[in-house]
């Protein structure tokens, strides 16, 4: 018997970072905490912890991109910048018909293989 459960696809996540000394949170991760100057070791991550960045967020700004890099199959894409409830901001794909600044969105993470090269995890914002 082969146990296939270990091959189950894990849901893709994008991690934000928290400085354990002062509690400041960041995304993306800085090399040095701007609140308390704690350095982050990019290999061990010592002194920092990570958490999944996801859930409710607010649309701060958005744009429609027409000149997509080679490898995309769509004509255009919407990109948005959102703010999460914890104050962190992130950019990603916006999948709403009629985007409006300030609208409430929900963030998920998908593994995108739309562009050439290895798949990457990207944020997708939906209503
Ligand atoms: Zn800090």
Short mmCIF file of N, CA, C and O and ligand atoms in Angstrom, two decimals:
data_model
loop_
_atom_site.label_atom_id
_atom_site.label_comp_id
_atom_site.label_asym_id
_atom_site.label_seq_id
_atom_site.Cartn_x
_atom_site.Cartn_y
_atom_site.Cartn_z
N UNK A 1 0.84 -1.20 0.00
CA UNK A 1 0.00 0.00 0.00
C UNK A 1 0.88 1.25 0.00
O UNK A 1 1.79 1.39 0.80
N UNK A 2 0.52 2.15 -0.88
CA UNK A 2 1.21 3.43 -0.89
C UNK A 2 0.30 4.49 -0.30
O UNK A 2 -0.88 4.55 -0.66
N UNK A 3 0.81 5.23 0.61
CA UNK A 3 0.02 6.31 1.23
C UNK A 3 0.14 7.57 0.38
O UNK A 3 1.17 8.22 0.36
N UNK A 4 -0.94 7.89 -0.32
CA UNK A 4 -0.89 9.04 -1.21
C UNK A 4 -1.14 10.36 -0.48
O UNK A 4 -0.96 11.42 -1.06
N UNK A 5 -1.57 10.26 0.78
CA UNK A 5 -1.94 11.50 1.46
C UNK A 5 -0.75 12.46 1.58
O UNK A 5 -0.91 13.67 1.63
N UNK A 6 0.46 11.86 1.60
CA UNK A 6 1.63 12.73 1.73
C UNK A 6 1.87 13.54 0.46
O UNK A 6 2.63 14.50 0.45
N UNK A 7 1.19 13.16 -0.61
CA UNK A 7 1.37 13.91 -1.86
C UNK A 7 0.32 15.01 -2.02
O UNK A 7 0.31 15.72 -3.01
N UNK A 8 -0.59 15.07 -1.04
CA UNK A 8 -1.62 16.11 -1.12
C UNK A 8 -0.98 17.48 -1.28
O UNK A 8 -0.05 17.81 -0.57
N UNK A 9 -1.54 18.24 -2.22
CA UNK A 9 -1.03 19.59 -2.43
C UNK A 9 -1.32 20.45 -1.21
O UNK A 9 -2.45 20.54 -0.77
N UNK A 10 -0.30 21.06 -0.67
CA UNK A 10 -0.53 22.01 0.40
C UNK A 10 -1.00 23.32 -0.21
O UNK A 10 -0.57 23.69 -1.29
N UNK A 11 -1.88 23.98 0.50
CA UNK A 11 -2.33 25.28 0.01
C UNK A 11 -1.15 26.24 -0.01
O UNK A 11 -0.43 26.36 0.98
N UNK A 12 -0.98 26.94 -1.11
CA UNK A 12 0.14 27.89 -1.14
C UNK A 12 -0.11 29.05 -0.18
O UNK A 12 -1.24 29.48 0.00
N UNK A 13 0.95 29.49 0.45
CA UNK A 13 0.87 30.60 1.41
C UNK A 13 1.98 31.59 1.11
O UNK A 13 3.02 31.22 0.57
N UNK A 14 1.76 32.81 1.52
CA UNK A 14 2.83 33.80 1.50
C UNK A 14 3.01 34.27 2.93
O UNK A 14 2.04 34.56 3.62
N UNK A 15 4.26 34.28 3.36
CA UNK A 15 4.53 34.58 4.75
C UNK A 15 4.95 36.03 4.98
O UNK A 15 5.72 36.59 4.21
N UNK A 16 4.44 36.58 6.06
CA UNK A 16 4.92 37.87 6.53
C UNK A 16 5.83 37.61 7.73
O UNK A 16 5.89 36.48 8.22
N UNK A 17 6.52 38.63 8.17
CA UNK A 17 7.53 38.45 9.20
C UNK A 17 7.27 39.33 10.40
O UNK A 17 6.76 40.44 10.28
N UNK A 18 7.60 38.76 11.56
CA UNK A 18 7.43 39.51 12.79
C UNK A 18 8.74 39.52 13.56
O UNK A 18 9.33 38.46 13.81
N UNK A 19 9.16 40.70 13.95
CA UNK A 19 10.35 40.85 14.79
C UNK A 19 9.96 40.47 16.21
O UNK A 19 9.04 41.04 16.79
N UNK A 20 10.64 39.44 16.77
CA UNK A 20 10.25 38.95 18.09
C UNK A 20 10.67 39.90 19.21
O UNK A 20 10.13 39.86 20.31
N UNK A 21 11.64 40.76 18.93
CA UNK A 21 12.10 41.66 19.98
C UNK A 21 11.09 42.77 20.25
O UNK A 21 10.74 43.05 21.37
N UNK A 22 10.58 43.38 19.17
CA UNK A 22 9.68 44.53 19.39
C UNK A 22 8.27 44.29 18.85
O UNK A 22 7.38 45.09 19.08
N UNK A 23 8.07 43.19 18.12
CA UNK A 23 6.73 42.87 17.65
C UNK A 23 6.32 43.52 16.35
O UNK A 23 5.19 43.36 15.90
N UNK A 24 7.22 44.29 15.74
CA UNK A 24 6.89 44.93 14.47
C UNK A 24 6.69 43.87 13.39
O UNK A 24 7.38 42.84 13.38
N UNK A 25 5.72 44.09 12.50
CA UNK A 25 5.46 43.13 11.44
C UNK A 25 5.79 43.72 10.09
O UNK A 25 5.67 44.94 9.87
N UNK A 26 6.20 42.85 9.18
CA UNK A 26 6.68 43.30 7.88
C UNK A 26 6.27 42.37 6.77
O UNK A 26 6.18 41.17 6.94
N UNK A 27 6.05 42.93 5.62
CA UNK A 27 6.00 42.18 4.38
C UNK A 27 6.36 43.14 3.25
O UNK A 27 5.71 44.18 3.14
N UNK A 28 7.31 42.83 2.40
CA UNK A 28 8.21 41.67 2.54
C UNK A 28 9.19 41.87 3.69
O UNK A 28 9.22 42.93 4.28
N UNK A 29 9.97 40.83 3.99
CA UNK A 29 10.85 40.86 5.14
C UNK A 29 12.01 41.81 4.92
O UNK A 29 12.65 41.78 3.89
N UNK A 30 12.28 42.65 5.91
CA UNK A 30 13.46 43.52 5.83
C UNK A 30 14.69 42.78 6.34
O UNK A 30 14.58 41.72 6.97
N UNK A 31 15.85 43.31 6.08
CA UNK A 31 17.07 42.72 6.63
C UNK A 31 17.27 43.19 8.06
O UNK A 31 17.90 42.52 8.86
N UNK A 32 16.75 44.38 8.36
CA UNK A 32 16.91 44.96 9.68
C UNK A 32 15.57 45.55 10.09
O UNK A 32 14.91 46.22 9.30
N UNK A 33 15.16 45.28 11.33
CA UNK A 33 13.92 45.86 11.82
C UNK A 33 14.07 47.36 11.95
O UNK A 33 15.00 47.85 12.60
N UNK A 34 13.16 48.11 11.34
CA UNK A 34 13.31 49.56 11.37
C UNK A 34 12.87 50.14 12.71
O UNK A 34 13.12 51.31 13.00
N UNK A 35 12.22 49.33 13.55
CA UNK A 35 11.80 49.83 14.87
C UNK A 35 12.89 49.65 15.92
O UNK A 35 13.08 50.50 16.76
N UNK A 36 13.58 48.50 15.88
CA UNK A 36 14.53 48.23 16.96
C UNK A 36 15.90 47.80 16.46
O UNK A 36 16.75 47.40 17.24
N UNK A 37 16.12 47.84 15.15
CA UNK A 37 17.43 47.55 14.56
C UNK A 37 17.87 46.10 14.69
O UNK A 37 19.04 45.79 14.50
N UNK A 38 16.96 45.17 15.04
CA UNK A 38 17.32 43.76 15.08
C UNK A 38 17.59 43.27 13.66
O UNK A 38 16.77 43.49 12.76
N UNK A 39 18.72 42.62 13.48
CA UNK A 39 19.05 42.09 12.16
C UNK A 39 18.35 40.75 11.95
O UNK A 39 18.17 39.98 12.87
N UNK A 40 17.99 40.49 10.71
CA UNK A 40 17.38 39.20 10.39
C UNK A 40 18.38 38.39 9.60
O UNK A 40 18.86 38.83 8.55
N UNK A 41 18.70 37.21 10.10
CA UNK A 41 19.59 36.32 9.36
C UNK A 41 18.76 35.66 8.26
O UNK A 41 17.80 34.95 8.54
N UNK A 42 19.11 35.90 7.00
CA UNK A 42 18.28 35.37 5.91
C UNK A 42 18.26 33.85 5.86
O UNK A 42 17.36 33.25 5.26
N UNK A 43 19.23 33.19 6.49
CA UNK A 43 19.27 31.72 6.47
C UNK A 43 18.51 31.13 7.65
O UNK A 43 17.60 30.32 7.49
N UNK A 44 18.86 31.55 8.86
CA UNK A 44 18.25 30.94 10.04
C UNK A 44 16.95 31.65 10.44
O UNK A 44 16.08 31.03 11.03
N UNK A 45 16.82 32.93 10.09
CA UNK A 45 15.64 33.67 10.47
C UNK A 45 15.53 33.86 11.97
O UNK A 45 14.47 34.17 12.49
N UNK A 46 16.64 33.70 12.69
CA UNK A 46 16.64 33.77 14.14
C UNK A 46 16.14 35.12 14.64
O UNK A 46 16.52 36.16 14.11
N UNK A 47 15.30 35.08 15.67
CA UNK A 47 14.79 36.31 16.25
C UNK A 47 13.55 36.83 15.55
O UNK A 47 13.00 37.85 15.94
N UNK A 48 13.13 36.12 14.51
CA UNK A 48 11.96 36.54 13.75
C UNK A 48 11.03 35.34 13.62
O UNK A 48 11.48 34.21 13.57
N UNK A 49 9.76 35.60 13.55
CA UNK A 49 8.85 34.51 13.24
C UNK A 49 8.01 34.89 12.02
O UNK A 49 7.91 36.06 11.67
N UNK A 50 7.45 33.88 11.38
CA UNK A 50 6.66 34.14 10.19
C UNK A 50 5.20 33.79 10.44
O UNK A 50 4.89 32.98 11.30
N UNK A 51 4.34 34.41 9.70
CA UNK A 51 2.92 34.05 9.76
C UNK A 51 2.32 34.25 8.38
O UNK A 51 2.83 35.01 7.56
N UNK A 52 1.23 33.51 8.13
CA UNK A 52 0.59 33.60 6.82
C UNK A 52 -0.11 34.94 6.65
O UNK A 52 -0.84 35.38 7.53
N UNK A 53 0.13 35.56 5.52
CA UNK A 53 -0.52 36.82 5.20
C UNK A 53 -1.72 36.49 4.32
O UNK A 53 -1.55 36.02 3.19
N UNK A 54 -2.91 36.68 4.86
CA UNK A 54 -4.11 36.29 4.12
C UNK A 54 -5.33 36.91 4.77
O UNK A 54 -5.24 37.51 5.83
N UNK A 55 -6.48 36.74 4.14
CA UNK A 55 -7.73 37.14 4.75
C UNK A 55 -8.24 38.48 4.25
O UNK A 55 -7.89 38.92 3.16
N UNK A 56 -9.07 39.13 5.06
CA UNK A 56 -9.70 40.37 4.63
C UNK A 56 -8.69 41.48 4.39
O UNK A 56 -7.70 41.59 5.13
N UNK A 57 -8.94 42.30 3.40
CA UNK A 57 -8.05 43.41 3.11
C UNK A 57 -8.84 44.49 2.37
O UNK A 57 -9.97 44.26 1.93
N UNK A 58 -8.23 45.65 2.25
CA UNK A 58 -8.88 46.79 1.61
C UNK A 58 -8.06 47.23 0.41
O UNK A 58 -6.84 47.30 0.48
N UNK A 59 -8.74 47.51 -0.67
CA UNK A 59 -8.04 47.92 -1.89
C UNK A 59 -7.59 49.37 -1.77
O UNK A 59 -8.40 50.28 -1.57
N UNK A 60 -6.28 49.58 -1.88
CA UNK A 60 -5.73 50.93 -1.77
C UNK A 60 -5.56 51.57 -3.14
O UNK A 60 -5.75 52.76 -3.32
N UNK A 61 -5.19 50.75 -4.11
CA UNK A 61 -4.85 51.29 -5.42
C UNK A 61 -4.84 50.14 -6.42
O UNK A 61 -4.59 49.00 -6.05
N UNK A 62 -5.16 50.43 -7.65
CA UNK A 62 -5.16 49.35 -8.64
C UNK A 62 -4.80 49.89 -10.02
O UNK A 62 -4.89 51.10 -10.27
N UNK A 63 -4.44 49.01 -10.89
CA UNK A 63 -4.09 49.40 -12.25
C UNK A 63 -4.34 48.25 -13.18
O UNK A 63 -4.32 47.08 -12.78
N UNK A 64 -4.63 48.57 -14.44
CA UNK A 64 -4.80 47.53 -15.44
C UNK A 64 -3.55 47.51 -16.32
O UNK A 64 -3.16 48.52 -16.86
N UNK A 65 -2.95 46.35 -16.40
CA UNK A 65 -1.73 46.23 -17.20
C UNK A 65 -2.05 45.63 -18.56
O UNK A 65 -2.67 44.57 -18.65
N UNK A 66 -1.63 46.33 -19.60
CA UNK A 66 -1.87 45.84 -20.95
C UNK A 66 -0.64 45.17 -21.53
O UNK A 66 -0.74 44.20 -22.26
N UNK A 67 0.51 45.73 -21.27
CA UNK A 67 1.74 45.16 -21.84
C UNK A 67 2.31 44.12 -20.91
O UNK A 67 3.25 44.37 -20.16
N UNK A 68 1.71 42.95 -20.94
CA UNK A 68 2.16 41.89 -20.04
C UNK A 68 3.46 41.29 -20.55
O UNK A 68 3.70 41.24 -21.76
N UNK A 69 4.28 40.84 -19.62
CA UNK A 69 5.53 40.19 -20.04
C UNK A 69 5.24 38.97 -20.91
O UNK A 69 4.17 38.37 -20.83
N UNK A 70 6.18 38.64 -21.71
CA UNK A 70 6.06 37.47 -22.57
C UNK A 70 5.74 36.24 -21.72
O UNK A 70 6.29 36.07 -20.64
N UNK A 71 4.85 35.40 -22.19
CA UNK A 71 4.52 34.19 -21.43
C UNK A 71 3.13 34.23 -20.85
O UNK A 71 2.57 33.21 -20.47
N UNK A 72 2.53 35.43 -20.76
CA UNK A 72 1.15 35.51 -20.26
C UNK A 72 0.18 35.22 -21.40
O UNK A 72 0.40 35.62 -22.54
N UNK A 73 -0.91 34.55 -21.05
CA UNK A 73 -1.88 34.20 -22.08
C UNK A 73 -3.03 35.19 -22.14
O UNK A 73 -3.82 35.20 -23.07
N UNK A 74 -3.13 36.06 -21.11
CA UNK A 74 -4.24 37.02 -21.09
C UNK A 74 -3.85 38.31 -21.83
O UNK A 74 -2.68 38.62 -21.98
N UNK A 75 -4.90 39.04 -22.24
CA UNK A 75 -4.66 40.33 -22.90
C UNK A 75 -4.24 41.40 -21.90
O UNK A 75 -3.37 42.21 -22.16
N UNK A 76 -4.93 41.40 -20.79
CA UNK A 76 -4.57 42.37 -19.75
C UNK A 76 -4.88 41.77 -18.40
O UNK A 76 -5.59 40.78 -18.28
N UNK A 77 -4.33 42.38 -17.37
CA UNK A 77 -4.57 41.91 -16.02
C UNK A 77 -4.73 43.10 -15.10
O UNK A 77 -4.15 44.16 -15.33
N UNK A 78 -5.49 42.90 -14.05
CA UNK A 78 -5.62 43.92 -13.02
C UNK A 78 -4.65 43.60 -11.89
O UNK A 78 -4.55 42.46 -11.46
N UNK A 79 -3.94 44.64 -11.47
CA UNK A 79 -3.08 44.50 -10.30
C UNK A 79 -3.54 45.47 -9.25
O UNK A 79 -3.94 46.59 -9.55
N UNK A 80 -3.50 45.04 -8.01
CA UNK A 80 -3.94 45.91 -6.93
C UNK A 80 -2.96 45.91 -5.78
O UNK A 80 -2.17 44.98 -5.61
N UNK A 81 -3.02 46.99 -5.01
CA UNK A 81 -2.29 47.06 -3.75
C UNK A 81 -3.33 47.11 -2.65
O UNK A 81 -4.28 47.91 -2.72
N UNK A 82 -3.19 46.22 -1.67
CA UNK A 82 -4.18 46.16 -0.59
C UNK A 82 -3.51 46.38 0.75
O UNK A 82 -2.29 46.25 0.88
N UNK A 83 -4.33 46.71 1.73
CA UNK A 83 -3.87 46.77 3.11
C UNK A 83 -4.64 45.75 3.92
O UNK A 83 -5.87 45.73 3.89
N UNK A 84 -3.90 44.90 4.63
CA UNK A 84 -4.53 43.89 5.49
C UNK A 84 -4.96 44.54 6.80
O UNK A 84 -4.57 45.66 7.11
N UNK A 85 -5.75 43.79 7.58
CA UNK A 85 -6.25 44.32 8.84
C UNK A 85 -5.12 44.61 9.83
O UNK A 85 -5.26 45.43 10.72
N UNK A 86 -3.99 43.94 9.65
CA UNK A 86 -2.85 44.19 10.54
C UNK A 86 -1.97 45.34 10.04
O UNK A 86 -0.92 45.62 10.59
N UNK A 87 -2.41 46.01 8.95
CA UNK A 87 -1.70 47.19 8.47
C UNK A 87 -0.66 46.90 7.39
O UNK A 87 -0.14 47.82 6.78
N UNK A 88 -0.37 45.61 7.17
CA UNK A 88 0.61 45.28 6.14
C UNK A 88 0.00 45.47 4.75
O UNK A 88 -1.20 45.28 4.55
N UNK A 89 0.84 45.84 3.80
CA UNK A 89 0.38 46.05 2.45
C UNK A 89 1.06 45.07 1.50
O UNK A 89 2.21 44.69 1.72
N UNK A 90 0.32 44.68 0.48
CA UNK A 90 0.89 43.76 -0.50
C UNK A 90 0.25 44.03 -1.85
O UNK A 90 -0.86 44.57 -1.93
N UNK A 91 0.93 43.64 -2.90
CA UNK A 91 0.37 43.78 -4.23
C UNK A 91 0.13 42.41 -4.82
O UNK A 91 0.77 41.42 -4.44
N UNK A 92 -0.82 42.34 -5.75
CA UNK A 92 -1.11 41.06 -6.36
C UNK A 92 -2.16 41.21 -7.45
O UNK A 92 -2.56 42.32 -7.81
N UNK A 93 -2.59 40.06 -7.95
CA UNK A 93 -3.61 40.04 -8.98
C UNK A 93 -4.96 40.42 -8.39
O UNK A 93 -5.33 39.95 -7.33
N UNK A 94 -5.68 41.24 -9.13
CA UNK A 94 -6.98 41.69 -8.68
C UNK A 94 -8.03 41.06 -9.59
O UNK A 94 -8.00 41.25 -10.80
N UNK A 95 -8.92 40.27 -9.01
CA UNK A 95 -9.91 39.58 -9.82
C UNK A 95 -11.31 40.02 -9.45
O UNK A 95 -12.09 39.27 -8.87
N UNK A 96 -11.60 41.28 -9.77
CA UNK A 96 -12.95 41.82 -9.61
C UNK A 96 -13.31 42.54 -10.91
O UNK A 96 -12.44 43.02 -11.63
N UNK A 97 -14.60 42.61 -11.20
CA UNK A 97 -15.03 43.22 -12.46
C UNK A 97 -14.91 44.73 -12.45
O UNK A 97 -14.56 45.34 -13.43
N UNK A 98 -15.23 45.31 -11.30
CA UNK A 98 -15.32 46.76 -11.25
C UNK A 98 -14.58 47.28 -10.01
O UNK A 98 -15.20 47.63 -9.01
N UNK A 99 -13.25 47.30 -10.08
CA UNK A 99 -12.48 47.67 -8.89
C UNK A 99 -12.72 49.11 -8.47
O UNK A 99 -12.83 50.00 -9.31
N UNK A 100 -12.83 49.30 -7.16
CA UNK A 100 -12.99 50.65 -6.61
C UNK A 100 -12.08 50.78 -5.40
O UNK A 100 -12.08 49.93 -4.52
N UNK A 101 -11.33 51.87 -5.39
CA UNK A 101 -10.44 52.12 -4.26
C UNK A 101 -11.24 52.13 -2.96
O UNK A 101 -12.29 52.75 -2.90
N UNK A 102 -10.75 51.41 -1.97
CA UNK A 102 -11.41 51.37 -0.67
C UNK A 102 -12.35 50.20 -0.50
O UNK A 102 -12.88 50.00 0.59
N UNK A 103 -12.55 49.42 -1.56
CA UNK A 103 -13.47 48.29 -1.46
C UNK A 103 -12.86 47.17 -0.62
O UNK A 103 -11.64 47.00 -0.58
N UNK A 104 -13.74 46.41 0.04
CA UNK A 104 -13.29 45.29 0.86
C UNK A 104 -13.02 44.09 -0.03
O UNK A 104 -13.83 43.74 -0.89
N UNK A 105 -11.88 43.46 0.17
CA UNK A 105 -11.50 42.30 -0.63
C UNK A 105 -11.09 41.16 0.28
O UNK A 105 -10.92 41.33 1.48
N UNK A 106 -10.92 40.01 -0.34
CA UNK A 106 -10.42 38.85 0.38
C UNK A 106 -9.18 38.36 -0.35
O UNK A 106 -9.18 38.22 -1.57
N UNK A 107 -8.14 38.11 0.41
CA UNK A 107 -6.88 37.71 -0.21
C UNK A 107 -6.66 36.21 -0.11
O UNK A 107 -6.87 35.60 0.94
N UNK A 108 -6.28 35.62 -1.20
CA UNK A 108 -5.85 34.23 -1.20
C UNK A 108 -4.50 34.16 -1.92
O UNK A 108 -4.07 35.13 -2.54
N UNK A 109 -3.88 33.02 -1.83
CA UNK A 109 -2.59 32.84 -2.50
C UNK A 109 -2.71 31.68 -3.48
O UNK A 109 -3.27 30.64 -3.14
N UNK A 110 -2.24 31.88 -4.67
CA UNK A 110 -2.24 30.80 -5.65
C UNK A 110 -0.83 30.60 -6.17
O UNK A 110 0.00 31.51 -6.14
N UNK A 111 -0.58 29.40 -6.62
CA UNK A 111 0.68 29.12 -7.28
C UNK A 111 0.49 29.46 -8.74
O UNK A 111 -0.33 28.87 -9.43
N UNK A 112 1.21 30.46 -9.21
CA UNK A 112 1.05 30.94 -10.57
C UNK A 112 2.12 30.36 -11.48
O UNK A 112 3.31 30.48 -11.20
N UNK A 113 1.66 29.72 -12.55
CA UNK A 113 2.65 29.25 -13.53
C UNK A 113 2.40 29.93 -14.88
O UNK A 113 2.68 29.39 -15.93
N UNK A 114 1.80 31.13 -14.80
CA UNK A 114 1.46 31.84 -16.03
C UNK A 114 2.70 32.40 -16.72
O UNK A 114 2.71 32.61 -17.91
N UNK A 115 3.67 32.72 -15.94
CA UNK A 115 4.88 33.25 -16.57
C UNK A 115 5.92 32.15 -16.68
O UNK A 115 5.87 31.16 -15.96
N UNK A 116 6.87 32.36 -17.57
CA UNK A 116 7.90 31.33 -17.76
C UNK A 116 8.73 31.14 -16.49
O UNK A 116 8.83 32.04 -15.68
N UNK A 117 9.30 29.98 -16.34
CA UNK A 117 10.14 29.71 -15.17
C UNK A 117 9.37 28.96 -14.12
O UNK A 117 8.25 28.51 -14.33
N UNK A 118 9.96 28.83 -12.95
CA UNK A 118 9.33 28.09 -11.87
C UNK A 118 8.07 28.80 -11.40
O UNK A 118 8.01 30.01 -11.40
N UNK A 119 7.04 28.02 -10.99
CA UNK A 119 5.85 28.65 -10.45
C UNK A 119 6.18 29.45 -9.21
O UNK A 119 7.07 29.08 -8.45
N UNK A 120 5.47 30.56 -9.03
CA UNK A 120 5.68 31.38 -7.84
C UNK A 120 4.32 31.57 -7.16
O UNK A 120 3.28 31.51 -7.80
N UNK A 121 4.36 31.79 -5.86
CA UNK A 121 3.13 32.09 -5.13
C UNK A 121 2.81 33.57 -5.28
O UNK A 121 3.68 34.41 -5.04
N UNK A 122 1.58 33.84 -5.67
CA UNK A 122 1.18 35.23 -5.81
C UNK A 122 -0.14 35.45 -5.06
O UNK A 122 -0.94 34.53 -4.89
N UNK A 123 -0.36 36.69 -4.66
CA UNK A 123 -1.62 37.05 -4.03
C UNK A 123 -2.69 37.22 -5.11
O UNK A 123 -2.42 37.75 -6.19
N UNK A 124 -3.89 36.76 -4.81
CA UNK A 124 -5.05 37.03 -5.65
C UNK A 124 -6.12 37.64 -4.75
O UNK A 124 -6.46 37.08 -3.71
N UNK A 125 -6.62 38.80 -5.18
CA UNK A 125 -7.62 39.50 -4.39
C UNK A 125 -8.96 39.39 -5.06
O UNK A 125 -9.12 39.73 -6.24
N UNK A 126 -9.94 38.90 -4.32
CA UNK A 126 -11.30 38.75 -4.84
C UNK A 126 -12.29 39.42 -3.90
O UNK A 126 -11.93 39.77 -2.77
N UNK A 127 -13.52 39.56 -4.37
CA UNK A 127 -14.54 40.19 -3.54
C UNK A 127 -15.21 39.20 -2.63
O UNK A 127 -15.29 38.03 -2.96
ZN1 LIG B 1 12.10 44.97 15.97
#
